[in-house]
PDB file of C-alpha atoms in Angstrom:
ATOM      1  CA  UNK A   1     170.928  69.149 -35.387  1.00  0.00           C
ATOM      2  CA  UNK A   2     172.270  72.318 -35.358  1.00  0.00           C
ATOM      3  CA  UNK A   3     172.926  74.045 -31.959  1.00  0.00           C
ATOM      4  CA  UNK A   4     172.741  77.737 -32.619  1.00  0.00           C
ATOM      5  CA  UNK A   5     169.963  79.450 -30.305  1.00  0.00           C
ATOM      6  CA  UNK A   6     167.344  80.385 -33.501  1.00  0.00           C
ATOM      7  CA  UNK A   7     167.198  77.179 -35.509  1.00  0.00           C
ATOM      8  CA  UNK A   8     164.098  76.202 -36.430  1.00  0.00           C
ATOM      9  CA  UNK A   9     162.999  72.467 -35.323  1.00  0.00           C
ATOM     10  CA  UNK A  10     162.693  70.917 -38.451  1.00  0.00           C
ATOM     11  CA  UNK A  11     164.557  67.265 -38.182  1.00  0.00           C
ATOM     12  CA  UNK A  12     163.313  64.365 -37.378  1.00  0.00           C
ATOM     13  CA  UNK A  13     165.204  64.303 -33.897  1.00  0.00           C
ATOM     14  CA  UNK A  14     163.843  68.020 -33.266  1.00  0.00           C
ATOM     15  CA  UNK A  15     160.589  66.813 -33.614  1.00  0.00           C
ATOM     16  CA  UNK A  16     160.994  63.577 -31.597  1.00  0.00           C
ATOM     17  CA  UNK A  17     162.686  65.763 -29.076  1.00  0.00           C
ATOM     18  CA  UNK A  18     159.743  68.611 -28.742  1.00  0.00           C
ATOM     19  CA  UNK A  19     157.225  66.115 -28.807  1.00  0.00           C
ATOM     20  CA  UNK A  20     159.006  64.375 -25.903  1.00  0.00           C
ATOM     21  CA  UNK A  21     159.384  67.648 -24.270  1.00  0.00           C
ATOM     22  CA  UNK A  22     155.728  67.937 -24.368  1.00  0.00           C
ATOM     23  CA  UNK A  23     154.852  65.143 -23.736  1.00  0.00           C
ATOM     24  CA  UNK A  24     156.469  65.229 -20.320  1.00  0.00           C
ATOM     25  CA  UNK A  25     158.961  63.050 -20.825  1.00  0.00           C
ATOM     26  CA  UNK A  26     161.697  65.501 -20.815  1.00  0.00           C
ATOM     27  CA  UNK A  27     162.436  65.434 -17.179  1.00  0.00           C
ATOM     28  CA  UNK A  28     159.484  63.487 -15.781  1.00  0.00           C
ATOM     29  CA  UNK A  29     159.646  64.840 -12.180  1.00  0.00           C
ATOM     30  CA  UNK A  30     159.563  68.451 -13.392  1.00  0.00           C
ATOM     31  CA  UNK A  31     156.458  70.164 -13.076  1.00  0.00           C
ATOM     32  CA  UNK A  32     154.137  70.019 -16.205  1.00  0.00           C
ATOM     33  CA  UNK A  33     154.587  73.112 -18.168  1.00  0.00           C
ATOM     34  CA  UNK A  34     158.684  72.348 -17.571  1.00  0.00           C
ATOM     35  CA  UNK A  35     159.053  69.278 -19.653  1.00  0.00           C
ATOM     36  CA  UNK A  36     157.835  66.781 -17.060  1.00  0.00           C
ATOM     37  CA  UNK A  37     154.558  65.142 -15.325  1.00  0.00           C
ATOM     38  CA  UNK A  38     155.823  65.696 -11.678  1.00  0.00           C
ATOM     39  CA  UNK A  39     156.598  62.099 -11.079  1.00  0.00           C
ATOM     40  CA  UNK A  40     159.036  60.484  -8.612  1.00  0.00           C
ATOM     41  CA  UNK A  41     162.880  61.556  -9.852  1.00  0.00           C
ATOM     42  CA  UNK A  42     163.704  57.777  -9.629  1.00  0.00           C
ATOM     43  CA  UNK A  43     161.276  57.118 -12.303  1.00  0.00           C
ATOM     44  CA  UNK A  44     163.132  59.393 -14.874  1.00  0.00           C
ATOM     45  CA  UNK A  45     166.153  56.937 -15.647  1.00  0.00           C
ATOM     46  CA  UNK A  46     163.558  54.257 -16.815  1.00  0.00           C
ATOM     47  CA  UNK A  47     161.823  56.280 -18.920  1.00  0.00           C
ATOM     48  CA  UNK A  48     164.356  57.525 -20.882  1.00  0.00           C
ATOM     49  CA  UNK A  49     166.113  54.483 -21.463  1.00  0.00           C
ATOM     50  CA  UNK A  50     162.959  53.377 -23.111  1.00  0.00           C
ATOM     51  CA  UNK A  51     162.814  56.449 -25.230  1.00  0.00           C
ATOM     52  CA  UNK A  52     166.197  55.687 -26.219  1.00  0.00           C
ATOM     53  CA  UNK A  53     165.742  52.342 -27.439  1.00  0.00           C
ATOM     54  CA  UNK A  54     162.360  53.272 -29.574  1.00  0.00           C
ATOM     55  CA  UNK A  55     164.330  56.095 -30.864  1.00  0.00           C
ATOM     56  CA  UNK A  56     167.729  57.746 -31.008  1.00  0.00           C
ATOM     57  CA  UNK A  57     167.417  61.111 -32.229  1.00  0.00           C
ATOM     58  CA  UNK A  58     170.213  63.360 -32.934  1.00  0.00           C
ATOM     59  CA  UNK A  59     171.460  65.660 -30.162  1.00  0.00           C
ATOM     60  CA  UNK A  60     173.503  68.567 -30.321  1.00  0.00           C
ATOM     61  CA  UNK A  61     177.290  67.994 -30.040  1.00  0.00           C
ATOM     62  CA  UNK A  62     176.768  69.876 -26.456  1.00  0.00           C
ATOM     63  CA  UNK A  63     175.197  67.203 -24.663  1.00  0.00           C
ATOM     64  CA  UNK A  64     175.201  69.104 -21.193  1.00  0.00           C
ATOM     65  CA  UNK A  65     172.793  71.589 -22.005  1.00  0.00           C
ATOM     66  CA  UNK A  66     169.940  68.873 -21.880  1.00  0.00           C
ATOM     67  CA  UNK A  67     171.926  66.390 -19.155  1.00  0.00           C
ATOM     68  CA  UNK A  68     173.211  69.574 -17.024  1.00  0.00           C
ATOM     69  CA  UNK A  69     171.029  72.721 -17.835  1.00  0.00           C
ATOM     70  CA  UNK A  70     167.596  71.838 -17.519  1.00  0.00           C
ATOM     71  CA  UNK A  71     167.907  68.890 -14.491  1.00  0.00           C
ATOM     72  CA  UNK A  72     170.212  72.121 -12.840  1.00  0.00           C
ATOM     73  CA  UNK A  73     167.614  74.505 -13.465  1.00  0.00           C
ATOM     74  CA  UNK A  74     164.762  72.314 -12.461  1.00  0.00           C
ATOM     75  CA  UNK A  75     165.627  72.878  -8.659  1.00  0.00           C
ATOM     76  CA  UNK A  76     164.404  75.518  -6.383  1.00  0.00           C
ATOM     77  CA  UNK A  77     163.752  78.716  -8.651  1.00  0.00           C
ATOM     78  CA  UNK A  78     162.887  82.430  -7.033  1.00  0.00           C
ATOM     79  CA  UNK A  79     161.336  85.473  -9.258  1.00  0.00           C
ATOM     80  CA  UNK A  80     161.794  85.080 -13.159  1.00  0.00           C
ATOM     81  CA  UNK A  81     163.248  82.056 -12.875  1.00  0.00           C
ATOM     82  CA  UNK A  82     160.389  80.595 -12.058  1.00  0.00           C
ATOM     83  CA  UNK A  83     158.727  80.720 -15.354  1.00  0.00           C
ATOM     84  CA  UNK A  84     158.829  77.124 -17.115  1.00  0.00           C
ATOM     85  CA  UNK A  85     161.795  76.016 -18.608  1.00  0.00           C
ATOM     86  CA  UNK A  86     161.609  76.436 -22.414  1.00  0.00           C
ATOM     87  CA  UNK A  87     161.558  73.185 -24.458  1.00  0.00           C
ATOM     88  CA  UNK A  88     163.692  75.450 -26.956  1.00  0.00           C
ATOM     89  CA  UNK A  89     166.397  73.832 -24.359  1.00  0.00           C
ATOM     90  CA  UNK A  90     165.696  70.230 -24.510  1.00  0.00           C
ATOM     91  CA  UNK A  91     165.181  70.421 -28.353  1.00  0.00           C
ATOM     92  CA  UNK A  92     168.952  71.939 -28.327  1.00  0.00           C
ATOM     93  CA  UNK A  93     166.914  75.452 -30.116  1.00  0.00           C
ATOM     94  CA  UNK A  94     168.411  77.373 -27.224  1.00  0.00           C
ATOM     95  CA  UNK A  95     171.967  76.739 -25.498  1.00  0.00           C
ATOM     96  CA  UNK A  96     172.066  77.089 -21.873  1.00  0.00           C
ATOM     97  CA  UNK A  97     175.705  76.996 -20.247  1.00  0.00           C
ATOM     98  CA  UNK A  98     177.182  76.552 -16.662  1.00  0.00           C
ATOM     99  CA  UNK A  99     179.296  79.014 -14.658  1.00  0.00           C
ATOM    100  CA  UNK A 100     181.043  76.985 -12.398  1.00  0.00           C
ATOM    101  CA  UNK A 101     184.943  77.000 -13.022  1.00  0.00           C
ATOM    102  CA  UNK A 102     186.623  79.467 -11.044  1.00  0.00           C
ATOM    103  CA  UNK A 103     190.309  80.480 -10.410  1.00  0.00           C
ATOM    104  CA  UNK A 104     192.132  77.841  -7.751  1.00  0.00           C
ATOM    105  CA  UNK A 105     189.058  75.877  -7.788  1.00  0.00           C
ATOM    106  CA  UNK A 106     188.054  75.259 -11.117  1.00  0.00           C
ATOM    107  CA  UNK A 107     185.276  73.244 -11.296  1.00  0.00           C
ATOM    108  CA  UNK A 108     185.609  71.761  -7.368  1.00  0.00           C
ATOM    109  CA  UNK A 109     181.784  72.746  -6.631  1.00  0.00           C
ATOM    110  CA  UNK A 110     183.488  72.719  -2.657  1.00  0.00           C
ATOM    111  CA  UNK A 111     185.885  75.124  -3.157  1.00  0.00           C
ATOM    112  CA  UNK A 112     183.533  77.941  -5.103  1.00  0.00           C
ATOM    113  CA  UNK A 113     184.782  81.148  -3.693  1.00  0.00           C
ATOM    114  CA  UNK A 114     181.383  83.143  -5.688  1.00  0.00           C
ATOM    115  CA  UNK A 115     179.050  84.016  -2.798  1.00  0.00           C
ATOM    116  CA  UNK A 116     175.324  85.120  -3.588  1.00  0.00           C
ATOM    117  CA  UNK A 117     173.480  87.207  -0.418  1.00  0.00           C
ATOM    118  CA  UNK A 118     170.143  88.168  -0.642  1.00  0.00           C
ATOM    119  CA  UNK A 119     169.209  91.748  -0.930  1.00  0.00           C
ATOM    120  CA  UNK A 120     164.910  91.752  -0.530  1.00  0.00           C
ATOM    121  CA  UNK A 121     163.531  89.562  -3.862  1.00  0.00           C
ATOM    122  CA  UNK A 122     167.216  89.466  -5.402  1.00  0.00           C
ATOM    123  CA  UNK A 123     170.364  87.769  -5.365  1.00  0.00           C
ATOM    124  CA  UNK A 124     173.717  89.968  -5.303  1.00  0.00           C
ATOM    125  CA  UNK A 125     176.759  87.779  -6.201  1.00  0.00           C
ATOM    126  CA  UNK A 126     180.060  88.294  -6.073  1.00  0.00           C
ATOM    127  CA  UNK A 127     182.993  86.465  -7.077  1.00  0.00           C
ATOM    128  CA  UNK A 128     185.170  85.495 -10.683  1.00  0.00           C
ATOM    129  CA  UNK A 129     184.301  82.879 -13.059  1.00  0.00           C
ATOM    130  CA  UNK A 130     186.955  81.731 -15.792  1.00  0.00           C
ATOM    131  CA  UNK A 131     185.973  80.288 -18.513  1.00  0.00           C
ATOM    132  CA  UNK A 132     182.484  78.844 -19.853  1.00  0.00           C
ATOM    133  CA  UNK A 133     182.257  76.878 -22.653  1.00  0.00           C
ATOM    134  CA  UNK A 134     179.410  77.966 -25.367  1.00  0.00           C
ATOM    135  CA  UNK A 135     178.887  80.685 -23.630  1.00  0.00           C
ATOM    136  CA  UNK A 136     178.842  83.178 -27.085  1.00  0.00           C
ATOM    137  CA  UNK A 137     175.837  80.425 -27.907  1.00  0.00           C
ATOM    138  CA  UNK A 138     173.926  80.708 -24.877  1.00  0.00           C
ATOM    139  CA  UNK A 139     170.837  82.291 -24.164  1.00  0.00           C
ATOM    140  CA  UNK A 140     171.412  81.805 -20.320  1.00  0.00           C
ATOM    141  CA  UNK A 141     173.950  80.698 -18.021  1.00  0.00           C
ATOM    142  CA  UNK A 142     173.246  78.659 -15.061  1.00  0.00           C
ATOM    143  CA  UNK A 143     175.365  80.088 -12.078  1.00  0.00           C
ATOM    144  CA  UNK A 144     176.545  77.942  -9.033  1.00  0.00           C
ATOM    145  CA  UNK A 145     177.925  80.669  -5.449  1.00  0.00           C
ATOM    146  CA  UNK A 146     177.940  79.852  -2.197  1.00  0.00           C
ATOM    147  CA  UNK A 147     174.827  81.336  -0.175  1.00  0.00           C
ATOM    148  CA  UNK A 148     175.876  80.761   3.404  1.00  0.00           C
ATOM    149  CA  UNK A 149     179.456  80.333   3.848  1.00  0.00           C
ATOM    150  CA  UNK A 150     178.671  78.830   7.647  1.00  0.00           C
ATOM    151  CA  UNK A 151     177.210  75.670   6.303  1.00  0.00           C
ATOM    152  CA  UNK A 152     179.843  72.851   5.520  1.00  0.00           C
ATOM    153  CA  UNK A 153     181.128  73.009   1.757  1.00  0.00           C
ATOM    154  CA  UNK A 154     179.229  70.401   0.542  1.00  0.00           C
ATOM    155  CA  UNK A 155     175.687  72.527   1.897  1.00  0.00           C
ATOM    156  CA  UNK A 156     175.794  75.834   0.859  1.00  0.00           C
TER     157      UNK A 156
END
């Protein structure tokens, strides 16, 4: 399949993949609209293990962007993130990547120095990320701070 953002879904593992994505059985407890049917989380594993053995089709050679981006975008979402999330990104149409790694903590989620305060309906973040990889591919980058630096480092 090939992974740059305006490829056109025209393999046979594009189309399995936007039909799944339609289907709601990209992420079955996402909302529907998102990829999903808004079923329990614990019935997603099953379910895609099945889809797996009826099928195997081809995935782009950046698996994260449908293991990491849409399951990390598919939590709590404020202003235009709130819109659905594309099935451009499950079909691998549209690369998402991950700013996480930062300088002394690279990708230690508990040592993220990046803090996000809210200012009215937006989110003003500060803080250095290092390095993202596919990020010259991506359409949008999924950004991890810490919001209350009170909370223990495994809650904020």
């Amino acid at each position: 399949m090939n992974c740059s953002r305006n490829s056109a879904r025209v393999d046979a593992g594009g189309r399995f993949l936007g039909e799944q994505f339609d289907r709601g059985l990209a992420w079955v407890h996402f909302e529907p609209g998102s990829g999903g049917l808004g079923l329990s989380p614990s019935l997603h594993q099953r379910i895609a293990a099945r889809l797996l053995r009826r099928a195997r089709p081809a995935h782009c050679s950046q698996p994260h962007r449908v293991r990491h981006g849409g399951p990390d975008a598919g939590g709590p979402r404020h202003g235009e993130a709130k819109r659905p999330l594309p099935a451009p990104l499950f079909t691998g149409e549209e690369v998402w990547c991950q700013l996480f790694s930062e300088p002394g903590a690279g990708s230690d989620v508990a040592s993220l120095g990046s803090r996000a305060v809210r200012d009215g309906d937006e989110w003003v973040v500060n803080g250095q990320k290092v390095w993202t990889t596919v990020a010259h591919l991506s359409a949008f980058g999924l950004l991890i701070a810490r919001t209350d630096p009170d909370l223990p480092k495994h809650r904020a």
